[in-house]
mmCIF file of C-alpha atoms and ligand atoms in Angstrom:
data_model
loop_
_atom_site.group_PDB
_atom_site.id
_atom_site.type_symbol
_atom_site.label_atom_id
_atom_site.label_comp_id
_atom_site.label_asym_id
_atom_site.label_seq_id
_atom_site.Cartn_x
_atom_site.Cartn_y
_atom_site.Cartn_z
ATOM 1 C CA MET A 23 107.871 107.424 169.188
ATOM 2 C CA ASP A 24 110.483 107.095 166.436
ATOM 3 C CA LYS A 25 113.770 108.864 166.779
ATOM 4 C CA LEU A 26 114.767 110.748 163.646
ATOM 5 C CA ALA A 27 118.322 111.503 162.564
ATOM 6 C CA ILE A 28 118.869 114.007 159.769
ATOM 7 C CA VAL A 29 122.219 113.276 158.135
ATOM 8 C CA VAL A 30 124.013 116.165 156.460
ATOM 9 C CA PRO A 31 127.336 115.717 154.636
ATOM 10 C CA CYS A 32 129.351 118.947 154.677
ATOM 11 C CA TYR A 33 132.379 119.923 152.677
ATOM 12 C CA ASN A 34 133.550 123.512 153.072
ATOM 13 C CA GLU A 35 130.110 124.700 154.086
ATOM 14 C CA GLU A 36 131.062 127.406 156.610
ATOM 15 C CA GLU A 37 128.713 129.942 155.008
ATOM 16 C CA MET A 38 125.822 127.515 155.297
ATOM 17 C CA LEU A 39 126.367 125.767 158.573
ATOM 18 C CA HIS A 40 124.573 128.019 161.042
ATOM 19 C CA ILE A 41 121.696 128.611 158.638
ATOM 20 C CA THR A 42 121.316 124.909 157.946
ATOM 21 C CA ALA A 43 121.573 123.972 161.611
ATOM 22 C CA LYS A 44 118.941 126.536 162.586
ATOM 23 C CA THR A 45 116.569 125.482 159.792
ATOM 24 C CA LEU A 46 116.854 121.782 160.581
ATOM 25 C CA ARG A 47 116.521 122.377 164.326
ATOM 26 C CA ASP A 48 113.297 124.219 163.668
ATOM 27 C CA VAL A 49 112.058 121.357 161.504
ATOM 28 C CA LEU A 50 112.821 118.870 164.285
ATOM 29 C CA ASP A 51 111.293 121.028 167.030
ATOM 30 C CA ASN A 52 108.157 121.407 164.987
ATOM 31 C CA LEU A 53 107.843 117.654 164.379
ATOM 32 C CA VAL A 54 108.486 116.932 168.040
ATOM 33 C CA LYS A 55 105.765 119.390 168.980
ATOM 34 C CA LYS A 56 103.382 117.634 166.628
ATOM 35 C CA GLN A 57 104.377 114.354 168.311
ATOM 36 C CA LYS A 58 105.519 112.802 165.078
ATOM 37 C CA ILE A 59 109.065 112.030 166.202
ATOM 38 C CA ALA A 60 110.863 111.417 169.485
ATOM 39 C CA GLU A 61 112.011 114.220 171.772
ATOM 40 C CA ASP A 62 115.705 113.376 171.286
ATOM 41 C CA SER A 63 115.741 113.386 167.483
ATOM 42 C CA PHE A 64 118.839 115.041 166.093
ATOM 43 C CA VAL A 65 120.816 116.435 163.174
ATOM 44 C CA LEU A 66 124.048 114.617 162.390
ATOM 45 C CA PHE A 67 126.588 116.730 160.511
ATOM 46 C CA VAL A 68 129.329 114.800 158.757
ATOM 47 C CA ASN A 69 132.402 116.899 158.166
ATOM 48 C CA ASP A 70 133.997 115.523 155.021
ATOM 49 C CA GLY A 71 137.516 116.829 155.625
ATOM 50 C CA SER A 72 136.591 120.487 155.104
ATOM 51 C CA LYS A 73 139.457 122.914 154.713
ATOM 52 C CA ASP A 74 137.532 125.819 156.212
ATOM 53 C CA ARG A 75 135.922 126.368 159.622
ATOM 54 C CA THR A 76 133.052 123.909 159.077
ATOM 55 C CA TRP A 77 134.070 121.561 161.887
ATOM 56 C CA GLU A 78 134.572 124.382 164.428
ATOM 57 C CA LEU A 79 131.080 125.602 163.582
ATOM 58 C CA ILE A 80 129.648 122.110 164.060
ATOM 59 C CA GLU A 81 131.343 121.973 167.478
ATOM 60 C CA GLU A 82 129.886 125.365 168.384
ATOM 61 C CA GLU A 83 126.429 124.212 167.375
ATOM 62 C CA HIS A 84 126.791 121.016 169.380
ATOM 63 C CA GLU A 85 127.824 122.988 172.441
ATOM 64 C CA ALA A 86 124.824 125.259 172.147
ATOM 65 C CA HIS A 87 122.398 122.432 171.373
ATOM 66 C CA PRO A 88 123.881 119.195 172.728
ATOM 67 C CA VAL A 89 120.798 117.045 172.031
ATOM 68 C CA ARG A 90 119.731 118.411 168.675
ATOM 69 C CA ILE A 91 123.098 118.781 166.967
ATOM 70 C CA ARG A 92 125.683 116.060 166.696
ATOM 71 C CA GLY A 93 128.726 115.699 164.483
ATOM 72 C CA VAL A 94 131.031 113.175 162.893
ATOM 73 C CA LYS A 95 134.424 114.235 161.698
ATOM 74 C CA LEU A 96 135.975 112.215 158.888
ATOM 75 C CA ALA A 97 139.746 112.128 158.788
ATOM 76 C CA GLY A 98 139.931 113.548 155.269
ATOM 77 C CA ASN A 99 137.877 114.394 152.202
ATOM 78 C CA THR A 100 136.282 111.190 150.952
ATOM 79 C CA GLY A 101 133.565 112.567 148.702
ATOM 80 C CA HIS A 102 129.853 113.097 149.083
ATOM 81 C CA GLN A 103 128.727 109.455 148.721
ATOM 82 C CA TYR A 104 131.160 108.162 151.328
ATOM 83 C CA ALA A 105 130.493 111.013 153.749
ATOM 84 C CA LEU A 106 126.794 110.292 153.446
ATOM 85 C CA THR A 107 127.318 106.578 154.013
ATOM 86 C CA ALA A 108 129.473 107.278 157.049
ATOM 87 C CA GLY A 109 126.678 109.449 158.424
ATOM 88 C CA LEU A 110 123.933 106.922 157.722
ATOM 89 C CA LEU A 111 125.834 104.059 159.314
ATOM 90 C CA THR A 112 126.701 106.177 162.343
ATOM 91 C CA ALA A 113 123.087 107.260 162.707
ATOM 92 C CA MET A 114 121.815 103.701 162.235
ATOM 93 C CA ASP A 115 122.533 102.518 165.773
ATOM 94 C CA ARG A 116 121.396 105.769 167.301
ATOM 95 C CA SER A 117 118.028 106.316 165.651
ATOM 96 C CA ASP A 118 114.951 104.600 164.191
ATOM 97 C CA VAL A 119 114.764 106.495 160.945
ATOM 98 C CA THR A 120 117.178 108.676 158.948
ATOM 99 C CA ILE A 121 116.760 111.429 156.400
ATOM 100 C CA SER A 122 119.722 112.496 154.291
ATOM 101 C CA ILE A 123 119.894 116.015 152.930
ATOM 102 C CA ASP A 124 122.586 118.301 151.484
ATOM 103 C CA ALA A 125 123.955 121.129 153.574
ATOM 104 C CA ASP A 126 123.024 123.774 151.019
ATOM 105 C CA LEU A 127 119.241 123.532 151.609
ATOM 106 C CA GLN A 128 118.529 123.202 147.890
ATOM 107 C CA ASP A 129 116.139 120.444 148.851
ATOM 108 C CA ASP A 130 112.915 121.626 150.372
ATOM 109 C CA VAL A 131 112.886 120.898 154.117
ATOM 110 C CA SER A 132 109.138 121.434 154.289
ATOM 111 C CA VAL A 133 108.511 117.999 152.733
ATOM 112 C CA ILE A 134 110.305 116.280 155.625
ATOM 113 C CA GLU A 135 107.018 116.115 157.489
ATOM 114 C CA GLU A 136 105.407 114.399 154.510
ATOM 115 C CA MET A 137 108.301 111.940 154.435
ATOM 116 C CA ILE A 138 107.730 111.104 158.084
ATOM 117 C CA ASP A 139 104.002 110.654 157.439
ATOM 118 C CA LYS A 140 104.765 108.220 154.637
ATOM 119 C CA PHE A 141 107.190 106.389 156.906
ATOM 120 C CA HIS A 142 104.457 106.048 159.507
ATOM 121 C CA ALA A 143 102.151 104.821 156.767
ATOM 122 C CA GLY A 144 104.536 101.912 156.265
ATOM 123 C CA SER A 145 107.212 102.932 153.751
ATOM 124 C CA ASP A 146 110.809 102.048 154.548
ATOM 125 C CA ILE A 147 112.270 104.309 151.893
ATOM 126 C CA VAL A 148 110.848 107.648 150.799
ATOM 127 C CA TYR A 149 112.542 109.405 147.869
ATOM 128 C CA GLY A 150 112.582 113.160 147.539
ATOM 129 C CA VAL A 151 111.948 113.864 143.856
ATOM 130 C CA ARG A 152 112.319 117.260 142.186
ATOM 131 C CA ASN A 153 109.463 118.033 139.876
ATOM 132 C CA ASP A 154 110.940 121.264 138.688
ATOM 133 C CA ARG A 155 114.494 122.106 137.724
ATOM 134 C CA SER A 156 113.933 125.715 136.693
ATOM 135 C CA THR A 157 116.421 127.013 139.268
ATOM 136 C CA ASP A 158 119.205 124.856 137.847
ATOM 137 C CA SER A 159 121.290 126.243 135.028
ATOM 138 C CA PHE A 160 120.512 125.025 131.519
ATOM 139 C CA PHE A 161 123.813 123.180 131.507
ATOM 140 C CA LYS A 162 123.149 121.384 134.779
ATOM 141 C CA ARG A 163 119.673 120.419 133.604
ATOM 142 C CA VAL A 164 120.844 118.951 130.323
ATOM 143 C CA THR A 165 123.786 117.097 131.823
ATOM 144 C CA ALA A 166 121.665 115.737 134.657
ATOM 145 C CA GLN A 167 119.036 114.482 132.234
ATOM 146 C CA GLY A 168 121.657 112.892 130.043
ATOM 147 C CA PHE A 169 122.990 111.234 133.154
ATOM 148 C CA TYR A 170 119.676 109.620 134.127
ATOM 149 C CA ARG A 171 119.106 108.464 130.540
ATOM 150 C CA LEU A 172 122.567 106.967 130.284
ATOM 151 C CA MET A 173 122.145 105.167 133.590
ATOM 152 C CA ALA A 174 118.846 103.718 132.473
ATOM 153 C CA GLY A 175 120.366 102.692 129.140
ATOM 154 C CA MET A 176 123.147 100.890 130.947
ATOM 155 C CA GLY A 177 120.623 98.983 133.001
ATOM 156 C CA VAL A 178 121.153 100.780 136.326
ATOM 157 C CA LYS A 179 117.904 101.162 138.188
ATOM 158 C CA SER A 180 117.653 104.654 139.639
ATOM 159 C CA ILE A 181 114.876 107.073 140.464
ATOM 160 C CA TYR A 182 114.496 109.857 137.913
ATOM 161 C CA ASN A 183 115.259 113.299 139.340
ATOM 162 C CA HIS A 184 116.071 111.978 142.770
ATOM 163 C CA ALA A 185 119.392 112.973 144.293
ATOM 164 C CA ASP A 186 120.292 111.966 147.808
ATOM 165 C CA PHE A 187 117.411 113.591 149.676
ATOM 166 C CA ARG A 188 115.676 110.545 151.080
ATOM 167 C CA LEU A 189 114.226 108.905 154.147
ATOM 168 C CA MET A 190 115.420 105.459 155.135
ATOM 169 C CA SER A 191 114.149 103.406 158.022
ATOM 170 C CA ARG A 192 116.626 101.778 160.326
ATOM 171 C CA ARG A 193 116.173 98.373 158.757
ATOM 172 C CA ALA A 194 116.688 99.820 155.276
ATOM 173 C CA VAL A 195 120.010 101.322 156.396
ATOM 174 C CA GLU A 196 120.901 97.984 157.970
ATOM 175 C CA GLN A 197 120.343 96.319 154.601
ATOM 176 C CA LEU A 198 122.408 99.021 152.944
ATOM 177 C CA SER A 199 125.248 98.225 155.325
ATOM 178 C CA ARG A 200 125.287 94.678 153.995
ATOM 179 C CA TYR A 201 126.384 95.898 150.578
ATOM 180 C CA GLY A 202 130.098 95.296 150.899
ATOM 181 C CA GLU A 203 131.253 97.222 147.865
ATOM 182 C CA THR A 204 133.810 99.976 148.100
ATOM 183 C CA ASN A 205 132.579 101.884 145.063
ATOM 184 C CA LEU A 206 129.431 103.317 146.485
ATOM 185 C CA PHE A 207 126.743 104.799 144.341
ATOM 186 C CA LEU A 208 123.862 105.117 146.771
ATOM 187 C CA ARG A 209 121.263 106.155 144.209
ATOM 188 C CA GLY A 210 121.830 102.862 142.450
ATOM 189 C CA ILE A 211 122.043 100.653 145.532
ATOM 190 C CA VAL A 212 119.039 101.930 147.470
ATOM 191 C CA PRO A 213 116.494 100.755 144.859
ATOM 192 C CA LEU A 214 118.048 97.272 145.120
ATOM 193 C CA ILE A 215 117.144 97.048 148.794
ATOM 194 C CA GLY A 216 113.490 96.422 148.083
ATOM 195 C CA TYR A 217 110.931 97.168 150.823
ATOM 196 C CA GLN A 218 108.005 99.475 150.408
ATOM 197 C CA THR A 219 108.963 102.806 148.878
ATOM 198 C CA ASP A 220 107.218 106.080 148.212
ATOM 199 C CA CYS A 221 108.061 109.529 146.833
ATOM 200 C CA VAL A 222 107.488 113.105 147.864
ATOM 201 C CA TYR A 223 107.745 115.934 145.320
ATOM 202 C CA TYR A 224 109.312 119.342 145.710
ATOM 203 C CA GLN A 225 110.890 122.211 143.837
ATOM 204 C CA ARG A 226 114.625 122.447 143.965
ATOM 205 C CA ARG A 227 115.826 125.830 145.185
ATOM 206 C CA GLU A 228 118.939 127.864 144.626
ATOM 207 C CA ARG A 229 121.847 127.237 146.908
ATOM 208 C CA VAL A 230 121.408 129.635 149.864
ATOM 209 C CA ALA A 231 125.104 130.456 150.261
ATOM 210 C CA GLY A 232 128.475 129.206 149.115
ATOM 211 C CA GLU A 233 128.995 127.487 145.795
ATOM 212 C CA SER A 234 128.473 124.048 144.323
ATOM 213 C CA LYS A 235 130.986 121.454 145.480
ATOM 214 C CA TYR A 236 130.180 119.418 142.399
ATOM 215 C CA PRO A 237 132.169 120.852 139.513
ATOM 216 C CA LEU A 238 131.905 119.158 136.118
ATOM 217 C CA LYS A 239 134.860 116.946 136.927
ATOM 218 C CA LYS A 240 133.189 115.471 140.013
ATOM 219 C CA MET A 241 129.879 115.115 138.141
ATOM 220 C CA LEU A 242 131.542 113.119 135.377
ATOM 221 C CA ALA A 243 133.315 111.008 137.971
ATOM 222 C CA LEU A 244 129.984 110.307 139.675
ATOM 223 C CA ALA A 245 128.387 109.287 136.385
ATOM 224 C CA PHE A 246 131.304 107.091 135.387
ATOM 225 C CA ASN A 247 131.459 105.526 138.822
ATOM 226 C CA GLY A 248 127.723 104.942 138.807
ATOM 227 C CA ILE A 249 127.837 103.067 135.540
ATOM 228 C CA THR A 250 130.968 101.055 136.096
ATOM 229 C CA SER A 251 129.919 99.947 139.570
ATOM 230 C CA PHE A 252 126.576 98.638 138.450
ATOM 231 C CA SER A 253 126.892 97.420 134.970
ATOM 232 C CA ILE A 254 129.238 95.368 132.836
ATOM 233 C CA LYS A 255 127.386 96.493 129.734
ATOM 234 C CA PRO A 256 130.360 98.477 128.410
ATOM 235 C CA ILE A 257 132.342 95.208 128.246
ATOM 236 C CA THR A 258 129.464 93.477 126.525
ATOM 237 C CA LEU A 259 129.395 96.317 123.993
ATOM 238 C CA ILE A 260 133.071 95.693 123.216
ATOM 239 C CA THR A 261 132.389 91.999 122.734
ATOM 240 C CA TRP A 262 129.618 92.781 120.278
ATOM 241 C CA LEU A 263 131.830 95.245 118.457
ATOM 242 C CA GLY A 264 134.326 92.397 118.035
ATOM 243 C CA VAL A 265 131.633 90.140 116.612
ATOM 244 C CA LEU A 266 130.576 92.910 114.252
ATOM 245 C CA ILE A 267 134.095 93.498 112.957
ATOM 246 C CA VAL A 268 134.811 89.803 112.448
ATOM 247 C CA THR A 269 131.579 89.538 110.470
ATOM 248 C CA GLY A 270 132.577 92.675 108.576
ATOM 249 C CA SER A 271 135.957 91.169 107.789
ATOM 250 C CA ILE A 272 134.302 88.130 106.220
ATOM 251 C CA CYS A 273 132.382 90.417 103.884
ATOM 252 C CA ALA A 274 135.592 92.332 103.225
ATOM 253 C CA ALA A 275 137.245 88.993 102.436
ATOM 254 C CA ALA A 276 134.710 88.308 99.734
ATOM 255 C CA TYR A 277 135.241 91.761 98.263
ATOM 256 C CA ALA A 278 139.036 91.470 98.412
ATOM 257 C CA LEU A 279 139.006 88.043 96.787
ATOM 258 C CA ILE A 280 136.796 89.235 93.961
ATOM 259 C CA SER A 281 139.119 92.188 93.419
ATOM 260 C CA TYR A 282 142.083 89.803 93.477
ATOM 261 C CA PHE A 283 140.623 87.531 90.820
ATOM 262 C CA THR A 284 139.474 90.350 88.589
ATOM 263 C CA GLY A 285 143.085 91.420 88.823
ATOM 264 C CA ASN A 286 142.859 95.158 89.368
ATOM 265 C CA VAL A 287 144.700 95.375 92.699
ATOM 266 C CA VAL A 288 148.208 96.117 93.849
ATOM 267 C CA GLN A 289 150.283 93.079 94.756
ATOM 268 C CA GLY A 290 149.954 92.151 98.458
ATOM 269 C CA TRP A 291 146.895 94.318 99.134
ATOM 270 C CA THR A 292 144.474 91.410 99.540
ATOM 271 C CA SER A 293 146.349 89.535 102.245
ATOM 272 C CA LEU A 294 147.157 92.794 104.020
ATOM 273 C CA ILE A 295 143.619 94.114 104.176
ATOM 274 C CA LEU A 296 142.230 90.737 105.191
ATOM 275 C CA SER A 297 144.611 90.311 108.091
ATOM 276 C CA ILE A 298 144.043 93.847 109.337
ATOM 277 C CA TRP A 299 140.298 93.379 109.583
ATOM 278 C CA PHE A 300 140.254 89.854 110.767
ATOM 279 C CA ILE A 301 142.963 90.206 113.412
ATOM 280 C CA GLY A 302 141.433 93.459 114.632
ATOM 281 C CA GLY A 303 138.056 91.827 115.075
ATOM 282 C CA VAL A 304 139.440 88.729 116.732
ATOM 283 C CA GLN A 305 141.426 90.857 119.140
ATOM 284 C CA LEU A 306 138.412 92.886 120.166
ATOM 285 C CA LEU A 307 136.404 89.739 120.612
ATOM 286 C CA ALA A 308 139.134 88.232 122.770
ATOM 287 C CA VAL A 309 139.457 91.369 124.886
ATOM 288 C CA GLY A 310 135.701 91.444 125.309
ATOM 289 C CA LEU A 311 135.628 87.806 126.320
ATOM 290 C CA VAL A 312 138.358 88.250 128.916
ATOM 291 C CA GLY A 313 136.459 91.336 130.018
ATOM 292 C CA GLN A 314 133.347 89.263 130.594
ATOM 293 C CA TYR A 315 135.224 87.158 133.098
ATOM 294 C CA ILE A 316 136.737 90.187 134.780
ATOM 295 C CA GLY A 317 133.248 91.653 134.933
ATOM 296 C CA LYS A 318 132.016 88.525 136.663
ATOM 297 C CA ILE A 319 134.898 88.653 139.131
ATOM 298 C CA TYR A 320 134.107 92.309 139.729
ATOM 299 C CA MET A 321 130.498 91.530 140.529
ATOM 300 C CA GLU A 322 131.577 88.663 142.798
ATOM 301 C CA VAL A 323 134.097 90.598 144.850
ATOM 302 C CA LYS A 324 131.446 93.128 145.771
ATOM 303 C CA HIS A 325 129.965 90.504 148.081
ATOM 304 C CA ARG A 326 126.548 91.973 147.704
ATOM 305 C CA PRO A 327 123.834 90.313 149.731
ATOM 306 C CA ARG A 328 121.920 87.941 147.516
ATOM 307 C CA TYR A 329 118.578 88.688 149.097
ATOM 308 C CA ASN A 330 116.992 90.931 151.674
ATOM 309 C CA ILE A 331 114.374 89.311 153.839
ATOM 310 C CA GLU A 332 111.427 91.536 154.531
ATOM 311 C CA LYS A 333 109.383 89.385 156.881
ATOM 312 C CA ILE A 334 109.406 85.908 158.394
ATOM 313 C CA LEU A 335 106.248 84.277 159.647
ATOM 314 C CA GLU A 336 106.875 81.692 162.318
ATOM 315 C CA SER A 337 105.360 80.511 165.517
HETATM 316 N N1 UDP B 426 129.935 117.311 149.756
HETATM 317 C C1 UDP B 426 130.722 116.468 150.549
HETATM 318 N N2 UDP B 426 131.952 116.084 150.076
HETATM 319 C C2 UDP B 426 132.429 116.487 148.841
HETATM 320 C C3 UDP B 426 131.608 117.318 148.034
HETATM 321 C C4 UDP B 426 130.358 117.710 148.521
HETATM 322 O O1 UDP B 426 130.325 116.067 151.636
HETATM 323 O O2 UDP B 426 133.541 116.122 148.495
HETATM 324 C C5 UDP B 426 128.605 117.716 150.262
HETATM 325 C C6 UDP B 426 128.321 119.202 150.213
HETATM 326 O O3 UDP B 426 128.784 119.843 151.371
HETATM 327 C C7 UDP B 426 126.802 119.246 150.098
HETATM 328 C C8 UDP B 426 126.495 117.977 149.310
HETATM 329 O O4 UDP B 426 127.642 117.142 149.417
HETATM 330 O O5 UDP B 426 126.189 119.141 151.368
HETATM 331 C C9 UDP B 426 126.145 118.244 147.873
HETATM 332 O O6 UDP B 426 127.091 119.102 147.277
HETATM 333 P P1 UDP B 426 126.668 120.346 146.385
HETATM 334 O O7 UDP B 426 125.461 121.016 146.950
HETATM 335 O O8 UDP B 426 127.873 121.202 146.200
HETATM 336 O O9 UDP B 426 126.299 119.625 145.006
HETATM 337 P P2 UDP B 426 125.244 120.152 143.903
HETATM 338 O O10 UDP B 426 123.961 120.419 144.626
HETATM 339 O O11 UDP B 426 125.828 121.348 143.288
HETATM 340 O O12 UDP B 426 125.135 118.977 142.958
HETATM 341 MG MG1 MG B 427 123.646 121.463 146.168
#
């Protein structure tokens, strides 16, 4: 029987903790009863440097339910993506399959069973996908959609309307651990792992208690981080802008020369306008070109694995 670990990053979630722990314990108990997961499956709370009583509550829960509830305490606040990674890597050696979910229960826990079924049917990664955003505010909906579009435009492969509610088998997490980069954007990396994937669909709910830990500032940071860690397209855009301006300056040269010879210009205007355009364009082009190399270095220093082997047939 496969041992399941549910990984829950928590930052200042004292209002939620007991509710979340109880809900997830019930989910596990139910799956154990149905003989879909191992007896000693557990919930792993990751305390991301909370400033409130979150960690004390995790300790209380662990004391009351030593098998079902476990905890990891990070030394400080590192952000959702890192807390989640810490949890996944900690759970990796202690379980056969992991499911990551937010502490606020906005993601529907009732599809966890379906995720496990799909895992048993052979998928290594199962994405939780929201098919309805009506509980999100208009603002959140629009910004989130813009975000997915922008990511796609920049060439980052990510699953539309999937946040970090997902099942990963142990070997998928092991592959994830081979991605050496410090700037982690899990939603972009996981699709790179390969393996068989599947999706389950659910409606996103309201946060049960507490408030969003993702203010606009953190959302923008996530978007910016997502793009700059996966794509050097912005640099390429600058290079092309340089090319465009240099080309433009050649046209401007023709215009300026004609004006010069027809004689209706102020003295010195021609040389001035030509140098402004031309030098500007050349500079952009040069910056873009240097940027291309920096982009390459950036991609190299990530030390990403070049391939992930799925199977080897040998005698
Ligand atoms: N979180 C975290 N560290 C942070 C911010 C958030 O571990 O610095 C956790 C938080 O406790 C929650 C999850 O990440 O479990 C998602 O946060 P939230 O629900 O506030 O985001 P939203 O759903 O509003 O996008
Ligand atoms: Mg939330």
